[in-house]
mmCIF file of C-alpha atoms in Angstrom:
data_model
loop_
_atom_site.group_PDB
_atom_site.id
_atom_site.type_symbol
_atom_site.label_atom_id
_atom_site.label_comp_id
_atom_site.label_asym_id
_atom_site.label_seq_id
_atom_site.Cartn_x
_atom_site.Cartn_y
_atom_site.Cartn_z
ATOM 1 C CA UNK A 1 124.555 141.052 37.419
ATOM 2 C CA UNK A 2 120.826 142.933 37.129
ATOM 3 C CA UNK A 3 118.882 144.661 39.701
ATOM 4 C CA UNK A 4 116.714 142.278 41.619
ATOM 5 C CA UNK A 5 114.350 144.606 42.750
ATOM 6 C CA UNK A 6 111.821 146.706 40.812
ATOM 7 C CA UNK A 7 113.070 150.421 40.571
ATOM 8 C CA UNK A 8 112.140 152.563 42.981
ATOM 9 C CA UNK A 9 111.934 156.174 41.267
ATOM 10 C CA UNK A 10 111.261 157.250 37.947
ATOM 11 C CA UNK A 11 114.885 157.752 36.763
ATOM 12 C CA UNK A 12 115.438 154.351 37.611
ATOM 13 C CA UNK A 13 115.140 151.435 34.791
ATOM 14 C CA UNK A 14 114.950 147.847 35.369
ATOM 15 C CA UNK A 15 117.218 146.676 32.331
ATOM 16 C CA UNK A 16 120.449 148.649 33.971
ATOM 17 C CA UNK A 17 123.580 146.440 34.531
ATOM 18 C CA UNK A 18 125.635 146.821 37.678
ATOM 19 C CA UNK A 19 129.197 147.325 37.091
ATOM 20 C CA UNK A 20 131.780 148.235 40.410
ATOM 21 C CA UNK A 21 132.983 151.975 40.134
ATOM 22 C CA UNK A 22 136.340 152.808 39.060
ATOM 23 C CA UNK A 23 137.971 155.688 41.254
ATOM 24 C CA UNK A 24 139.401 159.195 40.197
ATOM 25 C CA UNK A 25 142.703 157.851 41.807
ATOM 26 C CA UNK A 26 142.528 154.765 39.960
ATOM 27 C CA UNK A 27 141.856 156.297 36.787
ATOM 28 C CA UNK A 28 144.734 159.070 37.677
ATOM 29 C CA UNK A 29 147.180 156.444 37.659
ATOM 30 C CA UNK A 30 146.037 154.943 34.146
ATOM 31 C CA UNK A 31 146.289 158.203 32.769
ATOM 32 C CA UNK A 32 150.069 158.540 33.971
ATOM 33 C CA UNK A 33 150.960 155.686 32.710
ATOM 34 C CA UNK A 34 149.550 156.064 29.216
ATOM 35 C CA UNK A 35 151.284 159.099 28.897
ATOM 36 C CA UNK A 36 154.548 157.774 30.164
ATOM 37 C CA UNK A 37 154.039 154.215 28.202
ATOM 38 C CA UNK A 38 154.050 156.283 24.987
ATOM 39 C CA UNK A 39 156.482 158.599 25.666
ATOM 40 C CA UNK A 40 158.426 155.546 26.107
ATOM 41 C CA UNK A 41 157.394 153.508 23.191
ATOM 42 C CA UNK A 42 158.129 156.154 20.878
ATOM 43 C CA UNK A 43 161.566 156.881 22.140
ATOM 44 C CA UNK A 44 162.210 153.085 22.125
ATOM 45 C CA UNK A 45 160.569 152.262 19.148
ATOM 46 C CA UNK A 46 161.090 153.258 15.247
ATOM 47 C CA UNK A 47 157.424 154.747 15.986
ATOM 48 C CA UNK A 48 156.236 156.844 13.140
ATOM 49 C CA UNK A 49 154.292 159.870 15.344
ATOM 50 C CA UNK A 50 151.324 161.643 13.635
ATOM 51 C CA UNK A 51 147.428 161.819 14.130
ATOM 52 C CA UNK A 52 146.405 160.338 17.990
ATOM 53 C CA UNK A 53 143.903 161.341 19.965
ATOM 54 C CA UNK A 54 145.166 159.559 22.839
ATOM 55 C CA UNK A 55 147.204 162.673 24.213
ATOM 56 C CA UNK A 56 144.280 165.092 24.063
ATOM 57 C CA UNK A 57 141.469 162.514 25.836
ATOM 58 C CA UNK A 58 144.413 161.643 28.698
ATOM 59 C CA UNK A 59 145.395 165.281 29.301
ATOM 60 C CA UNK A 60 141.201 166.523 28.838
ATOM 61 C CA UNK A 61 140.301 163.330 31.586
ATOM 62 C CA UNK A 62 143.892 164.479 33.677
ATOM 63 C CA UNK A 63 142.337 167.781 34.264
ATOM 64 C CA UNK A 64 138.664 166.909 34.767
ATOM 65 C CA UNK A 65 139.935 164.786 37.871
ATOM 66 C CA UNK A 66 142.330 167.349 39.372
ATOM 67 C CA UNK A 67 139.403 170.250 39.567
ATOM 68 C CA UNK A 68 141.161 172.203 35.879
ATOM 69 C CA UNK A 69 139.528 173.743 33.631
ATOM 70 C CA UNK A 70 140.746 172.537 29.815
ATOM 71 C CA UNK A 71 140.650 174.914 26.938
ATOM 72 C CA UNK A 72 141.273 173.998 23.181
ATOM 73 C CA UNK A 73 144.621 176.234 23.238
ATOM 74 C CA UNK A 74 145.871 173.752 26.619
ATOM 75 C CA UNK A 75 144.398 170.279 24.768
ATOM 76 C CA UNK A 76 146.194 171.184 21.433
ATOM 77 C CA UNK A 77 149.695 172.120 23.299
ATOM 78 C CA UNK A 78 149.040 169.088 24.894
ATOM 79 C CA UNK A 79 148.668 166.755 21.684
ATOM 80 C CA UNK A 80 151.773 167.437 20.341
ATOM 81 C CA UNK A 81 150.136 167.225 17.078
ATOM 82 C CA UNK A 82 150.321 170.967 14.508
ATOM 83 C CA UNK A 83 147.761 173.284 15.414
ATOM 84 C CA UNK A 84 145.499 172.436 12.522
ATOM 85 C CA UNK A 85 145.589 168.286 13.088
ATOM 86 C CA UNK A 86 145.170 169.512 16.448
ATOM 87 C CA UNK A 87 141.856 171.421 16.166
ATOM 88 C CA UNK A 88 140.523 168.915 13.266
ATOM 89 C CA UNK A 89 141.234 165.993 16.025
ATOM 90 C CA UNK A 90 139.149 168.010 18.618
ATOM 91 C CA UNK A 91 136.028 168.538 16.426
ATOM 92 C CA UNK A 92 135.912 164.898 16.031
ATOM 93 C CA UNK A 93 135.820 164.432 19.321
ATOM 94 C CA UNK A 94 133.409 166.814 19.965
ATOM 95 C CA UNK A 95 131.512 165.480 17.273
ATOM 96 C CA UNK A 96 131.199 162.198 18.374
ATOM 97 C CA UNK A 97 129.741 163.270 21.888
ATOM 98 C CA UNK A 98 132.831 163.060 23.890
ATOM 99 C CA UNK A 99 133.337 166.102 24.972
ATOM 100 C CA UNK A 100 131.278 169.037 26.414
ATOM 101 C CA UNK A 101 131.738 172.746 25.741
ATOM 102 C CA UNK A 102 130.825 175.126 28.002
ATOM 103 C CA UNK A 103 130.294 178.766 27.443
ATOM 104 C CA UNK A 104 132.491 180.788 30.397
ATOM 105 C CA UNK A 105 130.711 184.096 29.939
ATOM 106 C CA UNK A 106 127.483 185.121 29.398
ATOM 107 C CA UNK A 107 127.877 186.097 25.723
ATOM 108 C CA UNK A 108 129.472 182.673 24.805
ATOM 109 C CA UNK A 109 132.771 183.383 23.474
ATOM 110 C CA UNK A 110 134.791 181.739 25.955
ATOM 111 C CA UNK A 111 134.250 178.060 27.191
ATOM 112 C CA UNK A 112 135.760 175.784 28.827
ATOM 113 C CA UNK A 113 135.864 171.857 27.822
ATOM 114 C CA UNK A 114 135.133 168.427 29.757
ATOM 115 C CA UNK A 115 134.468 165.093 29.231
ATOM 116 C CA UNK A 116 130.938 163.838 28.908
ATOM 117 C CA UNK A 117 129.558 161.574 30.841
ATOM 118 C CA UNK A 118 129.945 158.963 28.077
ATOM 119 C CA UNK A 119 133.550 159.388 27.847
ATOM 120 C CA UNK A 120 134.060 158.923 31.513
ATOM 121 C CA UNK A 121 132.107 155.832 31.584
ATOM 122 C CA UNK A 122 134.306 154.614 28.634
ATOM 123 C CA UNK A 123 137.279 155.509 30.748
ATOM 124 C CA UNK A 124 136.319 153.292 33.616
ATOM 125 C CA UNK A 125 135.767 150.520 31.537
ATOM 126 C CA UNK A 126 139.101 151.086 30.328
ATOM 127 C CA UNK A 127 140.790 151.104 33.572
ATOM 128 C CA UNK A 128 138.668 147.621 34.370
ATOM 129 C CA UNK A 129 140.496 146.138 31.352
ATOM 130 C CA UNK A 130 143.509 147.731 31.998
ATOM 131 C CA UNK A 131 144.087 146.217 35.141
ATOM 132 C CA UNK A 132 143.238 143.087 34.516
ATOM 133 C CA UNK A 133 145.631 142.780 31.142
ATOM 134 C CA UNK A 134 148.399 144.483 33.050
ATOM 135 C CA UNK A 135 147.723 141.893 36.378
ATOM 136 C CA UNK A 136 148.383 139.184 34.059
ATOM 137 C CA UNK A 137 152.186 140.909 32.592
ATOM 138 C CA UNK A 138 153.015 142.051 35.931
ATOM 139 C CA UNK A 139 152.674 139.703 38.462
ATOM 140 C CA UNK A 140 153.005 141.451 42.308
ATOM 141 C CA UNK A 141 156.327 140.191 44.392
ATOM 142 C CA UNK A 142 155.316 137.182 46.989
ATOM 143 C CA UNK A 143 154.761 138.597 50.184
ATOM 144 C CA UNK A 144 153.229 141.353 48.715
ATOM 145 C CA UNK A 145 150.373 140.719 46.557
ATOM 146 C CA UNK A 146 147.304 142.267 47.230
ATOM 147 C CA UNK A 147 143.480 140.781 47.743
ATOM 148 C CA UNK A 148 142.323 143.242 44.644
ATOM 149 C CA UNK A 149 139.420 140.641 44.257
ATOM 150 C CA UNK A 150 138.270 140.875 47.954
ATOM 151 C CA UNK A 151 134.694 142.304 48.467
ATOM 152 C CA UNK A 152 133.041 143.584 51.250
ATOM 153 C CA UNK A 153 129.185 145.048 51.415
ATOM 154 C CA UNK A 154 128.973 144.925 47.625
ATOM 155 C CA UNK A 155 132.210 146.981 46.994
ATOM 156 C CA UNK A 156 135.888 146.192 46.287
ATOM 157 C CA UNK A 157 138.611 148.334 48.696
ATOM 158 C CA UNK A 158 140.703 149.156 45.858
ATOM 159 C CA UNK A 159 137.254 151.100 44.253
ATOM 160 C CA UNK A 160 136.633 152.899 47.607
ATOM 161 C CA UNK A 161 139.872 154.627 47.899
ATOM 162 C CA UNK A 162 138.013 157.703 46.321
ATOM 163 C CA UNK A 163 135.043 158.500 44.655
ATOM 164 C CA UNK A 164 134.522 158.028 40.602
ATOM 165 C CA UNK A 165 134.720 161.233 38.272
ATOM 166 C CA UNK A 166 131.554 163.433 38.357
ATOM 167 C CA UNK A 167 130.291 164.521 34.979
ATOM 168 C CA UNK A 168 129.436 168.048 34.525
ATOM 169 C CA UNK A 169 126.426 170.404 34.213
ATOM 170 C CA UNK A 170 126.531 170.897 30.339
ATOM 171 C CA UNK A 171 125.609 174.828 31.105
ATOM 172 C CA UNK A 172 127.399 176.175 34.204
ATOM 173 C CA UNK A 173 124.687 177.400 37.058
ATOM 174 C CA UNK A 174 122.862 180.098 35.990
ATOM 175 C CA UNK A 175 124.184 182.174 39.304
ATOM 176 C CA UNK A 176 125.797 185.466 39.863
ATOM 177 C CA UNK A 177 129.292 185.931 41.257
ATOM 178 C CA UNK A 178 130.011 182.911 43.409
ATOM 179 C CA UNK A 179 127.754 180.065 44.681
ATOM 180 C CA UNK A 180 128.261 180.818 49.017
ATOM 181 C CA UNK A 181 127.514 178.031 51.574
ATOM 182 C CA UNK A 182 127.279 177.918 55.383
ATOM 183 C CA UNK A 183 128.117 174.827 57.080
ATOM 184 C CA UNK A 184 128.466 172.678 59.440
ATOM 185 C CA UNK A 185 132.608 172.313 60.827
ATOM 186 C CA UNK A 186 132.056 168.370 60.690
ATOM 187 C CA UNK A 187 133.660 165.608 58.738
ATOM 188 C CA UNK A 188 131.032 165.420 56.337
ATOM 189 C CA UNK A 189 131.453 169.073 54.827
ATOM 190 C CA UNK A 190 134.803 169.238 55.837
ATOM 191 C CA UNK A 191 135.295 166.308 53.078
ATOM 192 C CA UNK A 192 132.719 168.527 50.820
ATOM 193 C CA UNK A 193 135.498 171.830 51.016
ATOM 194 C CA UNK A 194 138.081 169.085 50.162
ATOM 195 C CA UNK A 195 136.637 168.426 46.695
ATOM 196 C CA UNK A 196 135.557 172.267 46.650
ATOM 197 C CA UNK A 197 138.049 172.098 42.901
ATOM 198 C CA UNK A 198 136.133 169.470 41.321
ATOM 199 C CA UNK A 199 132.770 170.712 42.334
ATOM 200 C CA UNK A 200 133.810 174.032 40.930
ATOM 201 C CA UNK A 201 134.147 172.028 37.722
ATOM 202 C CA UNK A 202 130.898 170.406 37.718
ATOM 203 C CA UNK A 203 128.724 173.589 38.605
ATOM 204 C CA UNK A 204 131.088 175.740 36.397
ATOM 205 C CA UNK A 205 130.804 178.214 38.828
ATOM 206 C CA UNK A 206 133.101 179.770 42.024
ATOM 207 C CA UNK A 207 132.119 177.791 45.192
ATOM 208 C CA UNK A 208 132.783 179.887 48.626
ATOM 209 C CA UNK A 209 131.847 177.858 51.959
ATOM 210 C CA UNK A 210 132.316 179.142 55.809
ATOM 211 C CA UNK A 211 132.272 176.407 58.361
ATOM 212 C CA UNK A 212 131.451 176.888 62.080
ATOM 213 C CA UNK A 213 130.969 174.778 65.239
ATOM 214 C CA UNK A 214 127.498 173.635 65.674
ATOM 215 C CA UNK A 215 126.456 176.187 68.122
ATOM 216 C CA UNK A 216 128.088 179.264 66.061
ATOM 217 C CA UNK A 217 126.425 177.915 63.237
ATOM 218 C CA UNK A 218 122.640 178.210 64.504
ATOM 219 C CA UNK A 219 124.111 181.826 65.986
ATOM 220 C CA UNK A 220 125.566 182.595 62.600
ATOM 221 C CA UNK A 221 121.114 181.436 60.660
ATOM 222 C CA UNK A 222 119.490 184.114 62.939
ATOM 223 C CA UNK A 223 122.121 186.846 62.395
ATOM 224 C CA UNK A 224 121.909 186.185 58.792
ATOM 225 C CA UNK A 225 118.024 185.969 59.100
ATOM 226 C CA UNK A 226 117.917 189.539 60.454
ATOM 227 C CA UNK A 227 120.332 190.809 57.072
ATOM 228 C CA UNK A 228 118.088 192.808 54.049
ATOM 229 C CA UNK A 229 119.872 190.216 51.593
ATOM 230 C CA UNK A 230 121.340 186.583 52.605
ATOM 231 C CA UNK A 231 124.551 186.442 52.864
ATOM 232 C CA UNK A 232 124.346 182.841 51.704
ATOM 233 C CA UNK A 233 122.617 180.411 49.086
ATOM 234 C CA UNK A 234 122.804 177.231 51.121
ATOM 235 C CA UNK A 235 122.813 176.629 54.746
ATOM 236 C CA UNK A 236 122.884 173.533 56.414
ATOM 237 C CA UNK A 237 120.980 173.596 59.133
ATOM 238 C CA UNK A 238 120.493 171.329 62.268
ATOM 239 C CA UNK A 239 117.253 168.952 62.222
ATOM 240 C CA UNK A 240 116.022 169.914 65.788
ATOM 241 C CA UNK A 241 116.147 173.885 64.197
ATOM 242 C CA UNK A 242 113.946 173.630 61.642
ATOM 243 C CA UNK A 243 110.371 173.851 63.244
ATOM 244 C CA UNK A 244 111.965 176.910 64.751
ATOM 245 C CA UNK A 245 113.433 178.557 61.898
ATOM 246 C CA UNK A 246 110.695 178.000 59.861
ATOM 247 C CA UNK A 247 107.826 179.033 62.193
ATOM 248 C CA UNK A 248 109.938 182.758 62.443
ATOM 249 C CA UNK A 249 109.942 183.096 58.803
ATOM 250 C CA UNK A 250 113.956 182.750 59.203
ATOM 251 C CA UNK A 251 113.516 180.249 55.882
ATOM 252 C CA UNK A 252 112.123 179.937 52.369
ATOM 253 C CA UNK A 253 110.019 177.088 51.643
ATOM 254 C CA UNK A 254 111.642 175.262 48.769
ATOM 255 C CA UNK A 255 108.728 173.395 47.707
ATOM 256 C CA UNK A 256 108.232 175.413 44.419
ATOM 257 C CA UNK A 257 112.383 174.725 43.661
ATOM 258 C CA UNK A 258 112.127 171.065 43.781
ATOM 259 C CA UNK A 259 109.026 171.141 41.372
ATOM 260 C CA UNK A 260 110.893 173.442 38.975
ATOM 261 C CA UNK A 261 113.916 170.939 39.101
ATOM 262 C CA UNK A 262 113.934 167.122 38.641
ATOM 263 C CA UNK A 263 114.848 165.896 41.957
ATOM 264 C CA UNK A 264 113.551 163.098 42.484
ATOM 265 C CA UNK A 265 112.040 162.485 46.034
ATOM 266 C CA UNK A 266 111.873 159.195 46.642
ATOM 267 C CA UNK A 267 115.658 158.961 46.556
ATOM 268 C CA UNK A 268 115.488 160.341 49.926
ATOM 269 C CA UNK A 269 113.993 158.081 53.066
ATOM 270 C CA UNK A 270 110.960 159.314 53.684
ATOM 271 C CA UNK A 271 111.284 160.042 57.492
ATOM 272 C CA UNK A 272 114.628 162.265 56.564
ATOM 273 C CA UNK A 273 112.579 164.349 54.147
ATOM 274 C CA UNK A 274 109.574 164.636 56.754
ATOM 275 C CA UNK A 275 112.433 166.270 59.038
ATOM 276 C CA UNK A 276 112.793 169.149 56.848
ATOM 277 C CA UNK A 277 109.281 169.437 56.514
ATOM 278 C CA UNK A 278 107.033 171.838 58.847
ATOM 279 C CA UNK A 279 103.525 172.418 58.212
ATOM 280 C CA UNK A 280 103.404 170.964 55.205
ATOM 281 C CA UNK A 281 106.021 172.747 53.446
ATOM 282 C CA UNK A 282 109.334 171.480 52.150
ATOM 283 C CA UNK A 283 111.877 173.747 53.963
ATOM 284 C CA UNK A 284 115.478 171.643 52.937
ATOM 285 C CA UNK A 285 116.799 168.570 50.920
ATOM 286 C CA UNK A 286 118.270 165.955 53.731
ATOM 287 C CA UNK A 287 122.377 166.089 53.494
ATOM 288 C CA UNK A 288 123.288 163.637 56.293
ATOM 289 C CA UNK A 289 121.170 161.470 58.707
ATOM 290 C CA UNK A 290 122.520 159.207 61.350
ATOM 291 C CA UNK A 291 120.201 156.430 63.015
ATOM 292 C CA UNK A 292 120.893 156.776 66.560
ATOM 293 C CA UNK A 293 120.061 153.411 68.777
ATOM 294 C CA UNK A 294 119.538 152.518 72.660
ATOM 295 C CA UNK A 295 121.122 149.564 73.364
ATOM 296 C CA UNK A 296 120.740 147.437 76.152
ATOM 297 C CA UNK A 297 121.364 144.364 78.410
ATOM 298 C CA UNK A 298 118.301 142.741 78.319
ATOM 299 C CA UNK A 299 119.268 140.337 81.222
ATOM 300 C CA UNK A 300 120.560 143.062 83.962
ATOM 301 C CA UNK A 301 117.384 145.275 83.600
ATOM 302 C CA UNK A 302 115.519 142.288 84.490
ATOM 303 C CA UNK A 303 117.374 141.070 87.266
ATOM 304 C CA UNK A 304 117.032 144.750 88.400
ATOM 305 C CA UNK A 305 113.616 144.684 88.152
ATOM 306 C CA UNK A 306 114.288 147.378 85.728
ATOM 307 C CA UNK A 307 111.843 147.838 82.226
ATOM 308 C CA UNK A 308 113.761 149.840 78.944
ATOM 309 C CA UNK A 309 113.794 153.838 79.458
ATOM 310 C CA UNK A 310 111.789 155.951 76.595
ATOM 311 C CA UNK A 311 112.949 159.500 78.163
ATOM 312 C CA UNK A 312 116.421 160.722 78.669
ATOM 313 C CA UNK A 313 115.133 161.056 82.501
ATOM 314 C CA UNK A 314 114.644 157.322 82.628
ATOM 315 C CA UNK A 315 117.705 156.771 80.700
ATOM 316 C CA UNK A 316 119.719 158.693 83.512
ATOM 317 C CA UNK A 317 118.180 156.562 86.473
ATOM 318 C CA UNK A 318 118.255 153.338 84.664
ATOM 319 C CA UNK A 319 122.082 153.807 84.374
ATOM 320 C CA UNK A 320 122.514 154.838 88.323
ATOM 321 C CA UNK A 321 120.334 151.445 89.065
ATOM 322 C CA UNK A 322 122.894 149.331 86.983
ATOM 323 C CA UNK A 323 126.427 151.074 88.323
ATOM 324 C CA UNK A 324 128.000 149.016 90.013
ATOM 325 C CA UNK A 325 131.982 149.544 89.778
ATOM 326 C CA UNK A 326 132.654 146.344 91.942
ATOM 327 C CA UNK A 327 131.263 144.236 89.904
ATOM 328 C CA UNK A 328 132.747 145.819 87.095
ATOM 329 C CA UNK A 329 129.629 146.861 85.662
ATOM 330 C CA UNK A 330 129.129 150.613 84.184
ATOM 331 C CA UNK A 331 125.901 152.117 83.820
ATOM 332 C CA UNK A 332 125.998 153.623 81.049
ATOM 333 C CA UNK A 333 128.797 154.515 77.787
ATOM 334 C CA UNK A 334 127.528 158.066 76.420
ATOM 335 C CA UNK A 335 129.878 160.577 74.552
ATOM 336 C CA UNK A 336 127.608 163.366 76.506
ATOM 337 C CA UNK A 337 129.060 167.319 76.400
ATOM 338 C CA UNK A 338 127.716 170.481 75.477
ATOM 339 C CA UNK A 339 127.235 171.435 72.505
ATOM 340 C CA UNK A 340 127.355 168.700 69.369
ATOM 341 C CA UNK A 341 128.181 165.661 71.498
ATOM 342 C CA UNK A 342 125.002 165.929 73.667
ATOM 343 C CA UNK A 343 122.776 167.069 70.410
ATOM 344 C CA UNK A 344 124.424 164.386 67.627
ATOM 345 C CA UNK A 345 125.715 161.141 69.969
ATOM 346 C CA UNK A 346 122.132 159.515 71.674
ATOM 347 C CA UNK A 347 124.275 156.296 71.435
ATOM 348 C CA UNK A 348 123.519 154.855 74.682
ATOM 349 C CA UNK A 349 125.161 151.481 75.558
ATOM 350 C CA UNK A 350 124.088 149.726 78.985
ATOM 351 C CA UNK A 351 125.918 146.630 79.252
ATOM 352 C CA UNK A 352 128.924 145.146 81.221
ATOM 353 C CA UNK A 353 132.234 144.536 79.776
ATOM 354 C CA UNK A 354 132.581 141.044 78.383
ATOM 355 C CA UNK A 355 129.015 140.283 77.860
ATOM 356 C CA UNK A 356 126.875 140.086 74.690
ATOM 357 C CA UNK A 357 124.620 142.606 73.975
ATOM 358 C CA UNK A 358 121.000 141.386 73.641
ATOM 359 C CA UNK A 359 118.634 143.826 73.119
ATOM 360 C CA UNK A 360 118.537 146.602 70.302
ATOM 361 C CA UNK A 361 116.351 148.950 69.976
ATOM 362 C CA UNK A 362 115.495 152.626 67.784
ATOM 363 C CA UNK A 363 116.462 155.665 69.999
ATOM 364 C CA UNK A 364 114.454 157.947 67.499
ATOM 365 C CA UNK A 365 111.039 156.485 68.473
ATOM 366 C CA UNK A 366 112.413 155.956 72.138
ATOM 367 C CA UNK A 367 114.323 158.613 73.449
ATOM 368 C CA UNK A 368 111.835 162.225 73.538
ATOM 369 C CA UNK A 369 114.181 165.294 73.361
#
């Protein structure tokens, strides 16, 4: 299957084939039961053991996954190969552009080792081929076969458990000490501290994050604002802040970063970039963005007399016209507190219980904050 559409930035192509992702977890359990497949075959088996790779690209992927850092001494104990076969095997490997070594320290006599981003891809395609060759020896009990071929929105459940393995920076960050993050205490980061191993792997450096709630987090910007050196390197920072924080000098512009680097813009929408923009200047990179949406019963505002509200005022006596408890109608459905809820959840939902909604329309062009 090809891309239908032309690409849309310039590290796009139009000849590149979509395949469906393979996940870490996925590819986790491959690895486990290589190892344990052999183990098995050559205890079972009049198997003559000697020169294999297969060890050393299982136990260099095993670690990649799990957020460890793999060093010849750990690859070669883990071969089970002499030392010398051992080392010969892992130059050939190296040679052939599957693996990636890293210089630890500044003066490059320690490094670390990873996959490259080549061997990875060859490891999903593995695992695709895997699991179709071991569906067809293993058939699932009745009753409890699963839909692996089910697809929904372009993307198989059995691929979504978890994300696919991230290749790594081929030199770590060029940082000192630790990279340190302020965040938001939502979900979305929460997930990012999650994964804080792996990403440690990728960057090659120490990653140190503090999360707060939403309003000890803007409390947390100006404190650090009024510091002689940042605590931090990255802050996320709320969307309706920015015009602030920017207009007191509280940020850098990071126009001349994003030059320097090769992000490429246009994979961001271009109304989520503008909202990190103020005056012209590039002030942050776009994380998350939510669409928020007024929705509404098309036919009770009319029998009301009533015409769609485009201010939170209007909003407010729009839903007192349309309560009406006897008839089992509410006003309005609003997850509305202090704090996040009120700032992150315009989802506004006029409409009686039972009925269709009919009418749908943007909050962000409707609703003036």
């Amino acid at each position: 299957m090809y891309y239908r559409n032309k690409p849309e930035g310039p590290y796009e192509t139009e000849d590149r084939r979509w395949q469906p992702e393979v996940s870490s977890k996925e590819i986790s359990k491959l690895l486990d039961f290589i190892d344990q497949f052999q183990s098995e075959a050559e205890l079972s088996l009049s198997l003559k053991t000697g020169y294999s790779e297969m060890r050393i690209l299982t136990e260099l992927m095993r670690n990649h996954i799990s957020g460890k850092l793999s060093t010849s001494s750990s690859l070669v104990w883990a071969s089970g190969m002499s030392y010398g076969t051992a080392k010969r095997a892992l130059a050939n490997i190296e040679k052939r552009g599957l693996i990636i070594r890293r210089p630890k320290t500044p003066t490059g006599k320690s490094f670390s080792l990873h996959p490259s981003l080549k061997l990875i891809q060859e490891w999903q395609e593995f695992t695709r081929r895997a699991r179709t060759l071991v569906g067809g020896i293993a058939e699932p009990v009745d009753g409890l076969k699963k839909h692996h071929n089910e697809y929904y929105f372009g993307s198989s459940y059995i691929g979504s458990n978890t994300l696919p393995p991230l290749s790594v920076y081929n030199s770590k960050l060029p940082i000192r000490g630790e990279l340190r993050l302020l965040v938001h205490a939502d979900p979305t980061f929460m997930a990012m501290h999650a994964l804080r191993k792996q990403l440690e792997t990728v960057f090659g450096v120490r990653i140190w994050s503090r999360a707060l709630s939403i309003d000890r987090l803007r409390e947390e910007i100006l404190n650090n604002a009024n510091a002689r050196v940042s605590r931090y390197d990255i802050i996320a920072c709320d969307l309706p802040w920015f015009g602030e924080m920017a207009e007191a000098g509280r940020f850098l512009p990071v126009d001349s970063f994003v030059t320097a680097s090769d992000l490429d813009l246009s994979d961001f929408h271009a109304v989520a970039l503008a909202s990190t923009r103020y005056k012209g200047r590039q002030y942050g990179i776009p994380v998350q963005t939510t669409p928020e949406l007024l929705v509404c019963r098309r036919d009770l505002l009319e029998e009301k007399g009533l015409k769609p509200p485009s201010t939170i005022s209007e909003t407010i006596a729009t839903a007192k016209a349309l309560h009406d408890p006897y008839r089992g109608v509410a006003g309005i459905a609003w997850n509305a507190a202090r704090g996040t809820p009120l700032g992150h959840s315009f989802l506004f939902i006029i409409a009686a219980l039972g009925q269709p909604v009919l009418d749908l329309r943007k909050t962000m062009g409707g609703i003036r904050l």
